[in-house]
């Protein structure tokens, strides 16, 4: 038997066709939504359903409209939001799609229109746009995603818990960006054996873990009092000792001769210091321990 030679075909197999976007031929509109990510996805669905490009996309609570314009408000539709979110995977991979969520959490002033322009570009491009850094919107999305990653990493490192009298571990943070949704999985996995609450003082909501699940909880803004005053009234009686032990440990592992304040502030910016136990005033003056002093004649003398 002779091997059968298959005829060579110069035509490459057809690549899967990328879904396109309909032409936005209707007059542009000023869209408003409820401020949630699902609400923004609903607006994106409406843009292509109505064929009307956005002049602006703003949260309803802070929307600013002109004298002769009527905002087109869209109520959040979970089904439409899920359809858009799943459909994005037809034009981008899961990592690029996640970057859009990170851009939304960045609270950038132009985030809604930036996300729309990125999605519209992806829909109309025959190739993946994730690394098309010649485009200003792609560069901006990548930059904001990197900033979110750094803020998330810092929050995972700089959160300091205090134990309350009812066995709840409480921490207050005030990040530049809305990172709580991104750090929930980290703390749920790392502190699965204790109840904890991480409160974002700037945005007045927090994450609460009750040993079974992590939920988002909302708080009213306590006027005239800060988070430290509130937590101090219910702290465990041993909490001052725990703080002192942590400060002592921090002082002992520090090497004064290698102090580099400029580098230290680069990795631990000043805006985080007010919530770090090791940066609070010392109740007792620090004295270096003996085993960190260089050996001298008195140390080497045998008894």
PDB file of C-alpha atoms in Angstrom:
ATOM      1  CA  UNK A   1       0.000   0.000   0.000  1.00  0.00           C
ATOM      2  CA  UNK A   2       1.133   3.496  -0.777  1.00  0.00           C
ATOM      3  CA  UNK A   3       0.487   6.393   1.526  1.00  0.00           C
ATOM      4  CA  UNK A   4      -2.203   8.642   0.264  1.00  0.00           C
ATOM      5  CA  UNK A   5      -0.962  12.158  -0.362  1.00  0.00           C
ATOM      6  CA  UNK A   6      -3.550  14.723   0.494  1.00  0.00           C
ATOM      7  CA  UNK A   7      -3.633  17.727  -1.859  1.00  0.00           C
ATOM      8  CA  UNK A   8      -2.104  20.847  -0.350  1.00  0.00           C
ATOM      9  CA  UNK A   9      -4.570  23.654   0.128  1.00  0.00           C
ATOM     10  CA  UNK A  10      -3.279  27.200   0.014  1.00  0.00           C
ATOM     11  CA  UNK A  11      -6.407  28.421   1.740  1.00  0.00           C
ATOM     12  CA  UNK A  12      -5.958  28.609   5.515  1.00  0.00           C
ATOM     13  CA  UNK A  13      -8.849  27.428   7.678  1.00  0.00           C
ATOM     14  CA  UNK A  14     -11.256  30.250   8.346  1.00  0.00           C
ATOM     15  CA  UNK A  15     -10.755  31.975  11.675  1.00  0.00           C
ATOM     16  CA  UNK A  16     -13.777  32.214  13.947  1.00  0.00           C
ATOM     17  CA  UNK A  17     -15.676  35.330  13.050  1.00  0.00           C
ATOM     18  CA  UNK A  18     -15.630  38.036  15.711  1.00  0.00           C
ATOM     19  CA  UNK A  19     -19.029  39.532  16.453  1.00  0.00           C
ATOM     20  CA  UNK A  20     -19.366  43.058  15.180  1.00  0.00           C
ATOM     21  CA  UNK A  21     -21.203  46.056  16.557  1.00  0.00           C
ATOM     22  CA  UNK A  22     -24.205  47.715  14.946  1.00  0.00           C
ATOM     23  CA  UNK A  23     -23.797  51.207  13.562  1.00  0.00           C
ATOM     24  CA  UNK A  24     -24.847  53.846  16.078  1.00  0.00           C
ATOM     25  CA  UNK A  25     -27.006  55.924  13.776  1.00  0.00           C
ATOM     26  CA  UNK A  26     -29.495  57.418  16.253  1.00  0.00           C
ATOM     27  CA  UNK A  27     -28.848  60.831  17.855  1.00  0.00           C
ATOM     28  CA  UNK A  28     -26.444  60.614  20.840  1.00  0.00           C
ATOM     29  CA  UNK A  29     -27.924  60.555  24.346  1.00  0.00           C
ATOM     30  CA  UNK A  30     -26.912  61.446  27.886  1.00  0.00           C
ATOM     31  CA  UNK A  31     -27.317  58.229  29.885  1.00  0.00           C
ATOM     32  CA  UNK A  32     -27.684  57.935  33.650  1.00  0.00           C
ATOM     33  CA  UNK A  33     -27.630  54.792  35.802  1.00  0.00           C
ATOM     34  CA  UNK A  34     -27.681  53.801  39.469  1.00  0.00           C
ATOM     35  CA  UNK A  35     -23.884  53.821  39.918  1.00  0.00           C
ATOM     36  CA  UNK A  36     -23.405  50.039  40.002  1.00  0.00           C
ATOM     37  CA  UNK A  37     -21.316  48.010  37.582  1.00  0.00           C
ATOM     38  CA  UNK A  38     -24.413  46.034  36.582  1.00  0.00           C
ATOM     39  CA  UNK A  39     -26.130  49.343  35.858  1.00  0.00           C
ATOM     40  CA  UNK A  40     -23.272  50.391  33.576  1.00  0.00           C
ATOM     41  CA  UNK A  41     -23.482  47.085  31.708  1.00  0.00           C
ATOM     42  CA  UNK A  42     -27.210  47.720  31.254  1.00  0.00           C
ATOM     43  CA  UNK A  43     -26.363  51.107  29.710  1.00  0.00           C
ATOM     44  CA  UNK A  44     -23.932  49.412  27.301  1.00  0.00           C
ATOM     45  CA  UNK A  45     -26.689  47.022  26.268  1.00  0.00           C
ATOM     46  CA  UNK A  46     -29.046  49.965  25.679  1.00  0.00           C
ATOM     47  CA  UNK A  47     -26.488  51.866  23.586  1.00  0.00           C
ATOM     48  CA  UNK A  48     -26.423  49.097  20.977  1.00  0.00           C
ATOM     49  CA  UNK A  49     -30.101  48.243  21.335  1.00  0.00           C
ATOM     50  CA  UNK A  50     -31.140  51.837  20.662  1.00  0.00           C
ATOM     51  CA  UNK A  51     -28.248  52.501  18.229  1.00  0.00           C
ATOM     52  CA  UNK A  52     -27.569  55.715  20.157  1.00  0.00           C
ATOM     53  CA  UNK A  53     -23.992  56.554  21.155  1.00  0.00           C
ATOM     54  CA  UNK A  54     -23.477  58.197  24.545  1.00  0.00           C
ATOM     55  CA  UNK A  55     -22.693  61.879  24.936  1.00  0.00           C
ATOM     56  CA  UNK A  56     -22.138  61.066  28.586  1.00  0.00           C
ATOM     57  CA  UNK A  57     -22.734  58.245  31.068  1.00  0.00           C
ATOM     58  CA  UNK A  58     -23.144  59.398  34.677  1.00  0.00           C
ATOM     59  CA  UNK A  59     -24.435  58.004  37.973  1.00  0.00           C
ATOM     60  CA  UNK A  60     -27.900  59.409  38.577  1.00  0.00           C
ATOM     61  CA  UNK A  61     -26.984  60.735  42.036  1.00  0.00           C
ATOM     62  CA  UNK A  62     -24.247  63.010  40.652  1.00  0.00           C
ATOM     63  CA  UNK A  63     -25.430  63.573  37.084  1.00  0.00           C
ATOM     64  CA  UNK A  64     -25.019  67.040  35.588  1.00  0.00           C
ATOM     65  CA  UNK A  65     -27.178  67.798  32.561  1.00  0.00           C
ATOM     66  CA  UNK A  66     -27.437  70.778  30.236  1.00  0.00           C
ATOM     67  CA  UNK A  67     -30.350  73.180  29.955  1.00  0.00           C
ATOM     68  CA  UNK A  68     -31.695  71.613  26.753  1.00  0.00           C
ATOM     69  CA  UNK A  69     -30.912  67.939  27.351  1.00  0.00           C
ATOM     70  CA  UNK A  70     -33.016  65.246  29.007  1.00  0.00           C
ATOM     71  CA  UNK A  71     -31.014  62.408  30.594  1.00  0.00           C
ATOM     72  CA  UNK A  72     -31.947  58.908  29.463  1.00  0.00           C
ATOM     73  CA  UNK A  73     -32.037  56.980  32.742  1.00  0.00           C
ATOM     74  CA  UNK A  74     -31.668  53.207  32.610  1.00  0.00           C
ATOM     75  CA  UNK A  75     -32.768  50.973  35.466  1.00  0.00           C
ATOM     76  CA  UNK A  76     -30.429  48.074  36.147  1.00  0.00           C
ATOM     77  CA  UNK A  77     -31.492  44.897  34.359  1.00  0.00           C
ATOM     78  CA  UNK A  78     -29.630  41.854  35.693  1.00  0.00           C
ATOM     79  CA  UNK A  79     -30.401  39.750  32.597  1.00  0.00           C
ATOM     80  CA  UNK A  80     -29.127  42.394  30.188  1.00  0.00           C
ATOM     81  CA  UNK A  81     -26.031  43.004  32.355  1.00  0.00           C
ATOM     82  CA  UNK A  82     -25.217  39.280  32.412  1.00  0.00           C
ATOM     83  CA  UNK A  83     -25.715  39.079  28.650  1.00  0.00           C
ATOM     84  CA  UNK A  84     -23.234  41.903  28.068  1.00  0.00           C
ATOM     85  CA  UNK A  85     -20.714  40.512  30.593  1.00  0.00           C
ATOM     86  CA  UNK A  86     -20.769  37.043  29.029  1.00  0.00           C
ATOM     87  CA  UNK A  87     -20.761  38.470  25.514  1.00  0.00           C
ATOM     88  CA  UNK A  88     -17.540  40.396  26.148  1.00  0.00           C
ATOM     89  CA  UNK A  89     -15.645  37.087  26.112  1.00  0.00           C
ATOM     90  CA  UNK A  90     -16.386  36.835  22.387  1.00  0.00           C
ATOM     91  CA  UNK A  91     -14.135  39.817  21.708  1.00  0.00           C
ATOM     92  CA  UNK A  92     -11.610  39.692  24.587  1.00  0.00           C
ATOM     93  CA  UNK A  93     -10.127  37.196  27.025  1.00  0.00           C
ATOM     94  CA  UNK A  94     -11.118  36.978  30.689  1.00  0.00           C
ATOM     95  CA  UNK A  95      -8.089  39.007  31.830  1.00  0.00           C
ATOM     96  CA  UNK A  96      -8.969  41.930  29.558  1.00  0.00           C
ATOM     97  CA  UNK A  97     -12.583  41.734  30.682  1.00  0.00           C
ATOM     98  CA  UNK A  98     -11.500  41.851  34.332  1.00  0.00           C
ATOM     99  CA  UNK A  99      -9.531  45.022  33.588  1.00  0.00           C
ATOM    100  CA  UNK A 100     -12.782  46.748  32.667  1.00  0.00           C
ATOM    101  CA  UNK A 101     -14.177  45.941  36.126  1.00  0.00           C
ATOM    102  CA  UNK A 102     -10.993  47.275  37.705  1.00  0.00           C
ATOM    103  CA  UNK A 103     -11.346  50.493  35.701  1.00  0.00           C
ATOM    104  CA  UNK A 104     -14.872  50.871  37.076  1.00  0.00           C
ATOM    105  CA  UNK A 105     -13.621  50.413  40.657  1.00  0.00           C
ATOM    106  CA  UNK A 106     -10.854  52.964  40.074  1.00  0.00           C
ATOM    107  CA  UNK A 107     -13.484  55.741  40.302  1.00  0.00           C
ATOM    108  CA  UNK A 108     -11.768  57.610  37.478  1.00  0.00           C
ATOM    109  CA  UNK A 109     -13.827  60.631  36.405  1.00  0.00           C
ATOM    110  CA  UNK A 110     -14.081  59.356  32.803  1.00  0.00           C
ATOM    111  CA  UNK A 111     -14.450  55.660  33.615  1.00  0.00           C
ATOM    112  CA  UNK A 112     -17.888  55.065  32.057  1.00  0.00           C
ATOM    113  CA  UNK A 113     -17.059  56.567  28.669  1.00  0.00           C
ATOM    114  CA  UNK A 114     -13.614  54.947  28.761  1.00  0.00           C
ATOM    115  CA  UNK A 115     -15.175  51.515  29.257  1.00  0.00           C
ATOM    116  CA  UNK A 116     -17.655  52.181  26.435  1.00  0.00           C
ATOM    117  CA  UNK A 117     -14.915  53.284  24.031  1.00  0.00           C
ATOM    118  CA  UNK A 118     -12.810  50.217  24.892  1.00  0.00           C
ATOM    119  CA  UNK A 119     -15.747  47.838  24.390  1.00  0.00           C
ATOM    120  CA  UNK A 120     -16.774  49.538  21.146  1.00  0.00           C
ATOM    121  CA  UNK A 121     -13.218  49.337  19.826  1.00  0.00           C
ATOM    122  CA  UNK A 122     -13.049  45.626  20.716  1.00  0.00           C
ATOM    123  CA  UNK A 123     -16.360  44.937  18.967  1.00  0.00           C
ATOM    124  CA  UNK A 124     -15.321  46.675  15.759  1.00  0.00           C
ATOM    125  CA  UNK A 125     -11.745  45.388  15.560  1.00  0.00           C
ATOM    126  CA  UNK A 126     -10.978  42.149  13.645  1.00  0.00           C
ATOM    127  CA  UNK A 127      -8.145  41.346  16.081  1.00  0.00           C
ATOM    128  CA  UNK A 128      -7.589  41.416  19.814  1.00  0.00           C
ATOM    129  CA  UNK A 129      -6.967  44.969  21.051  1.00  0.00           C
ATOM    130  CA  UNK A 130      -5.564  44.115  24.501  1.00  0.00           C
ATOM    131  CA  UNK A 131      -1.996  45.005  23.473  1.00  0.00           C
ATOM    132  CA  UNK A 132      -2.804  47.746  20.994  1.00  0.00           C
ATOM    133  CA  UNK A 133      -0.921  50.365  23.021  1.00  0.00           C
ATOM    134  CA  UNK A 134      -0.942  52.775  20.098  1.00  0.00           C
ATOM    135  CA  UNK A 135      -4.539  53.477  21.119  1.00  0.00           C
ATOM    136  CA  UNK A 136      -4.927  55.986  23.965  1.00  0.00           C
ATOM    137  CA  UNK A 137      -7.947  54.209  25.468  1.00  0.00           C
ATOM    138  CA  UNK A 138      -6.148  50.863  25.607  1.00  0.00           C
ATOM    139  CA  UNK A 139      -3.184  52.523  27.328  1.00  0.00           C
ATOM    140  CA  UNK A 140      -5.481  54.268  29.820  1.00  0.00           C
ATOM    141  CA  UNK A 141      -7.325  51.048  30.677  1.00  0.00           C
ATOM    142  CA  UNK A 142      -4.025  49.244  31.217  1.00  0.00           C
ATOM    143  CA  UNK A 143      -2.695  52.080  33.378  1.00  0.00           C
ATOM    144  CA  UNK A 144      -5.769  52.208  35.617  1.00  0.00           C
ATOM    145  CA  UNK A 145      -5.724  48.415  35.982  1.00  0.00           C
ATOM    146  CA  UNK A 146      -2.088  48.581  37.122  1.00  0.00           C
ATOM    147  CA  UNK A 147      -2.936  51.286  39.658  1.00  0.00           C
ATOM    148  CA  UNK A 148      -5.770  49.131  41.004  1.00  0.00           C
ATOM    149  CA  UNK A 149      -3.422  46.150  41.336  1.00  0.00           C
ATOM    150  CA  UNK A 150      -0.931  48.192  43.372  1.00  0.00           C
ATOM    151  CA  UNK A 151      -3.680  49.557  45.633  1.00  0.00           C
ATOM    152  CA  UNK A 152      -5.084  46.052  46.149  1.00  0.00           C
ATOM    153  CA  UNK A 153      -1.630  44.705  47.020  1.00  0.00           C
ATOM    154  CA  UNK A 154      -1.050  47.511  49.521  1.00  0.00           C
ATOM    155  CA  UNK A 155      -4.388  46.963  51.236  1.00  0.00           C
ATOM    156  CA  UNK A 156      -3.667  43.254  51.615  1.00  0.00           C
ATOM    157  CA  UNK A 157      -0.376  44.187  53.295  1.00  0.00           C
ATOM    158  CA  UNK A 158      -1.372  47.244  55.353  1.00  0.00           C
ATOM    159  CA  UNK A 159      -4.672  46.192  56.971  1.00  0.00           C
ATOM    160  CA  UNK A 160      -4.291  46.068  60.774  1.00  0.00           C
ATOM    161  CA  UNK A 161      -7.043  44.434  62.825  1.00  0.00           C
ATOM    162  CA  UNK A 162      -8.115  45.291  66.367  1.00  0.00           C
ATOM    163  CA  UNK A 163      -9.995  42.790  68.493  1.00  0.00           C
ATOM    164  CA  UNK A 164     -13.274  43.902  70.058  1.00  0.00           C
ATOM    165  CA  UNK A 165     -14.863  42.618  73.240  1.00  0.00           C
ATOM    166  CA  UNK A 166     -17.282  40.413  71.272  1.00  0.00           C
ATOM    167  CA  UNK A 167     -14.464  38.571  69.423  1.00  0.00           C
ATOM    168  CA  UNK A 168     -14.779  40.603  66.221  1.00  0.00           C
ATOM    169  CA  UNK A 169     -11.597  41.709  64.461  1.00  0.00           C
ATOM    170  CA  UNK A 170     -12.136  45.209  63.095  1.00  0.00           C
ATOM    171  CA  UNK A 171     -10.005  47.219  60.660  1.00  0.00           C
ATOM    172  CA  UNK A 172     -10.481  50.645  59.086  1.00  0.00           C
ATOM    173  CA  UNK A 173      -9.029  51.587  55.710  1.00  0.00           C
ATOM    174  CA  UNK A 174      -9.256  54.627  53.453  1.00  0.00           C
ATOM    175  CA  UNK A 175      -7.875  53.622  50.025  1.00  0.00           C
ATOM    176  CA  UNK A 176      -7.655  55.940  47.049  1.00  0.00           C
ATOM    177  CA  UNK A 177      -9.692  53.476  44.981  1.00  0.00           C
ATOM    178  CA  UNK A 178     -12.592  51.149  45.731  1.00  0.00           C
ATOM    179  CA  UNK A 179     -10.601  47.956  46.367  1.00  0.00           C
ATOM    180  CA  UNK A 180     -12.854  46.155  48.869  1.00  0.00           C
ATOM    181  CA  UNK A 181     -14.419  43.873  46.210  1.00  0.00           C
ATOM    182  CA  UNK A 182     -10.919  42.862  45.090  1.00  0.00           C
ATOM    183  CA  UNK A 183      -9.500  42.002  48.531  1.00  0.00           C
ATOM    184  CA  UNK A 184     -12.522  40.048  49.808  1.00  0.00           C
ATOM    185  CA  UNK A 185     -11.250  36.674  48.571  1.00  0.00           C
ATOM    186  CA  UNK A 186      -7.788  37.202  50.082  1.00  0.00           C
ATOM    187  CA  UNK A 187      -9.008  37.941  53.602  1.00  0.00           C
ATOM    188  CA  UNK A 188     -11.766  35.323  53.491  1.00  0.00           C
ATOM    189  CA  UNK A 189      -9.178  32.661  52.735  1.00  0.00           C
ATOM    190  CA  UNK A 190      -6.486  33.950  55.080  1.00  0.00           C
ATOM    191  CA  UNK A 191      -8.678  34.600  58.137  1.00  0.00           C
ATOM    192  CA  UNK A 192     -11.273  31.860  57.715  1.00  0.00           C
ATOM    193  CA  UNK A 193     -11.277  30.955  61.430  1.00  0.00           C
ATOM    194  CA  UNK A 194     -12.281  34.337  62.884  1.00  0.00           C
ATOM    195  CA  UNK A 195     -14.999  36.931  62.463  1.00  0.00           C
ATOM    196  CA  UNK A 196     -13.754  40.161  60.927  1.00  0.00           C
ATOM    197  CA  UNK A 197     -14.920  43.466  59.518  1.00  0.00           C
ATOM    198  CA  UNK A 198     -12.986  45.720  57.131  1.00  0.00           C
ATOM    199  CA  UNK A 199     -14.561  49.167  56.918  1.00  0.00           C
ATOM    200  CA  UNK A 200     -13.881  51.662  54.122  1.00  0.00           C
ATOM    201  CA  UNK A 201     -14.232  54.986  55.888  1.00  0.00           C
ATOM    202  CA  UNK A 202     -14.248  57.046  52.692  1.00  0.00           C
ATOM    203  CA  UNK A 203     -17.063  55.082  50.997  1.00  0.00           C
ATOM    204  CA  UNK A 204     -19.013  54.149  54.147  1.00  0.00           C
ATOM    205  CA  UNK A 205     -19.314  50.436  53.543  1.00  0.00           C
ATOM    206  CA  UNK A 206     -17.393  47.341  54.524  1.00  0.00           C
ATOM    207  CA  UNK A 207     -16.776  43.604  54.258  1.00  0.00           C
ATOM    208  CA  UNK A 208     -18.079  41.396  57.062  1.00  0.00           C
ATOM    209  CA  UNK A 209     -17.101  37.729  57.473  1.00  0.00           C
ATOM    210  CA  UNK A 210     -19.197  35.658  59.896  1.00  0.00           C
ATOM    211  CA  UNK A 211     -17.206  32.358  59.666  1.00  0.00           C
ATOM    212  CA  UNK A 212     -19.389  31.097  56.814  1.00  0.00           C
ATOM    213  CA  UNK A 213     -19.536  33.845  54.161  1.00  0.00           C
ATOM    214  CA  UNK A 214     -18.352  37.359  53.362  1.00  0.00           C
ATOM    215  CA  UNK A 215     -20.999  40.022  52.800  1.00  0.00           C
ATOM    216  CA  UNK A 216     -20.973  43.694  51.878  1.00  0.00           C
ATOM    217  CA  UNK A 217     -22.448  45.785  54.688  1.00  0.00           C
ATOM    218  CA  UNK A 218     -23.467  49.436  54.578  1.00  0.00           C
ATOM    219  CA  UNK A 219     -22.942  52.029  57.301  1.00  0.00           C
ATOM    220  CA  UNK A 220     -24.198  55.513  57.863  1.00  0.00           C
ATOM    221  CA  UNK A 221     -21.493  58.155  58.058  1.00  0.00           C
ATOM    222  CA  UNK A 222     -20.795  58.812  61.768  1.00  0.00           C
ATOM    223  CA  UNK A 223     -20.608  62.599  61.952  1.00  0.00           C
ATOM    224  CA  UNK A 224     -18.250  64.214  64.394  1.00  0.00           C
ATOM    225  CA  UNK A 225     -16.431  60.996  65.282  1.00  0.00           C
ATOM    226  CA  UNK A 226     -13.674  59.069  63.642  1.00  0.00           C
ATOM    227  CA  UNK A 227     -13.249  55.343  63.286  1.00  0.00           C
ATOM    228  CA  UNK A 228     -10.654  55.163  66.072  1.00  0.00           C
ATOM    229  CA  UNK A 229     -13.061  56.743  68.578  1.00  0.00           C
ATOM    230  CA  UNK A 230     -15.806  54.310  67.637  1.00  0.00           C
ATOM    231  CA  UNK A 231     -13.674  51.186  67.879  1.00  0.00           C
ATOM    232  CA  UNK A 232     -11.939  52.246  71.106  1.00  0.00           C
ATOM    233  CA  UNK A 233     -15.215  52.035  73.045  1.00  0.00           C
ATOM    234  CA  UNK A 234     -15.602  48.324  72.344  1.00  0.00           C
ATOM    235  CA  UNK A 235     -12.013  47.071  72.172  1.00  0.00           C
ATOM    236  CA  UNK A 236     -10.947  43.940  73.963  1.00  0.00           C
ATOM    237  CA  UNK A 237      -9.130  44.761  77.198  1.00  0.00           C
ATOM    238  CA  UNK A 238      -5.996  43.016  75.889  1.00  0.00           C
ATOM    239  CA  UNK A 239      -5.870  45.042  72.669  1.00  0.00           C
ATOM    240  CA  UNK A 240      -3.460  47.697  74.084  1.00  0.00           C
ATOM    241  CA  UNK A 241      -1.093  44.852  75.009  1.00  0.00           C
ATOM    242  CA  UNK A 242      -1.356  43.353  71.533  1.00  0.00           C
ATOM    243  CA  UNK A 243      -0.551  46.730  69.987  1.00  0.00           C
ATOM    244  CA  UNK A 244       2.431  47.209  72.301  1.00  0.00           C
ATOM    245  CA  UNK A 245       3.781  43.742  71.452  1.00  0.00           C
ATOM    246  CA  UNK A 246       3.451  44.445  67.728  1.00  0.00           C
ATOM    247  CA  UNK A 247       5.197  47.810  68.068  1.00  0.00           C
ATOM    248  CA  UNK A 248       7.976  46.185  70.087  1.00  0.00           C
ATOM    249  CA  UNK A 249       8.451  43.524  67.442  1.00  0.00           C
ATOM    250  CA  UNK A 250       8.551  46.173  64.701  1.00  0.00           C
ATOM    251  CA  UNK A 251      11.151  48.217  66.598  1.00  0.00           C
ATOM    252  CA  UNK A 252      13.349  45.199  67.270  1.00  0.00           C
ATOM    253  CA  UNK A 253      13.497  44.018  63.661  1.00  0.00           C
ATOM    254  CA  UNK A 254      14.274  47.541  62.483  1.00  0.00           C
ATOM    255  CA  UNK A 255      17.917  48.359  61.688  1.00  0.00           C
ATOM    256  CA  UNK A 256      18.498  52.079  62.372  1.00  0.00           C
ATOM    257  CA  UNK A 257      21.807  52.121  60.460  1.00  0.00           C
ATOM    258  CA  UNK A 258      20.014  51.095  57.264  1.00  0.00           C
ATOM    259  CA  UNK A 259      17.229  53.641  57.543  1.00  0.00           C
ATOM    260  CA  UNK A 260      16.101  54.991  54.154  1.00  0.00           C
ATOM    261  CA  UNK A 261      13.024  57.142  54.730  1.00  0.00           C
ATOM    262  CA  UNK A 262      12.592  58.028  51.046  1.00  0.00           C
ATOM    263  CA  UNK A 263      12.462  54.374  50.003  1.00  0.00           C
ATOM    264  CA  UNK A 264      10.263  53.556  52.990  1.00  0.00           C
ATOM    265  CA  UNK A 265       7.678  56.165  51.979  1.00  0.00           C
ATOM    266  CA  UNK A 266       7.706  54.912  48.396  1.00  0.00           C
ATOM    267  CA  UNK A 267       6.669  51.417  49.478  1.00  0.00           C
ATOM    268  CA  UNK A 268       4.486  52.589  52.379  1.00  0.00           C
ATOM    269  CA  UNK A 269       2.963  55.990  51.489  1.00  0.00           C
ATOM    270  CA  UNK A 270       2.195  58.421  54.292  1.00  0.00           C
ATOM    271  CA  UNK A 271      -1.553  58.316  53.666  1.00  0.00           C
ATOM    272  CA  UNK A 272      -1.675  54.765  55.098  1.00  0.00           C
ATOM    273  CA  UNK A 273       0.247  55.482  58.295  1.00  0.00           C
ATOM    274  CA  UNK A 274      -2.684  56.631  60.435  1.00  0.00           C
ATOM    275  CA  UNK A 275      -4.171  53.098  60.307  1.00  0.00           C
ATOM    276  CA  UNK A 276      -0.905  51.207  60.960  1.00  0.00           C
ATOM    277  CA  UNK A 277      -0.233  50.113  64.541  1.00  0.00           C
ATOM    278  CA  UNK A 278       3.541  50.364  64.129  1.00  0.00           C
ATOM    279  CA  UNK A 279       3.240  54.029  63.108  1.00  0.00           C
ATOM    280  CA  UNK A 280       1.307  55.136  66.191  1.00  0.00           C
ATOM    281  CA  UNK A 281       2.996  57.001  69.091  1.00  0.00           C
ATOM    282  CA  UNK A 282       4.805  54.732  71.534  1.00  0.00           C
ATOM    283  CA  UNK A 283       3.506  54.531  75.104  1.00  0.00           C
ATOM    284  CA  UNK A 284       6.919  53.342  76.258  1.00  0.00           C
ATOM    285  CA  UNK A 285      10.230  54.588  74.931  1.00  0.00           C
ATOM    286  CA  UNK A 286      12.009  52.044  72.784  1.00  0.00           C
ATOM    287  CA  UNK A 287      15.344  50.696  74.110  1.00  0.00           C
ATOM    288  CA  UNK A 288      17.395  48.397  71.818  1.00  0.00           C
ATOM    289  CA  UNK A 289      17.796  44.883  73.139  1.00  0.00           C
ATOM    290  CA  UNK A 290      21.260  43.788  74.247  1.00  0.00           C
ATOM    291  CA  UNK A 291      21.813  41.125  71.617  1.00  0.00           C
ATOM    292  CA  UNK A 292      21.791  43.740  68.866  1.00  0.00           C
ATOM    293  CA  UNK A 293      24.739  45.624  70.324  1.00  0.00           C
ATOM    294  CA  UNK A 294      28.233  44.835  69.011  1.00  0.00           C
ATOM    295  CA  UNK A 295      30.284  42.549  71.279  1.00  0.00           C
ATOM    296  CA  UNK A 296      32.634  44.320  73.643  1.00  0.00           C
ATOM    297  CA  UNK A 297      35.059  43.377  76.356  1.00  0.00           C
ATOM    298  CA  UNK A 298      32.338  43.349  78.991  1.00  0.00           C
ATOM    299  CA  UNK A 299      30.129  41.071  76.863  1.00  0.00           C
ATOM    300  CA  UNK A 300      32.916  38.530  76.251  1.00  0.00           C
ATOM    301  CA  UNK A 301      34.154  38.306  79.832  1.00  0.00           C
ATOM    302  CA  UNK A 302      33.663  34.826  81.275  1.00  0.00           C
ATOM    303  CA  UNK A 303      32.150  34.517  84.736  1.00  0.00           C
TER     304      UNK A 303
END
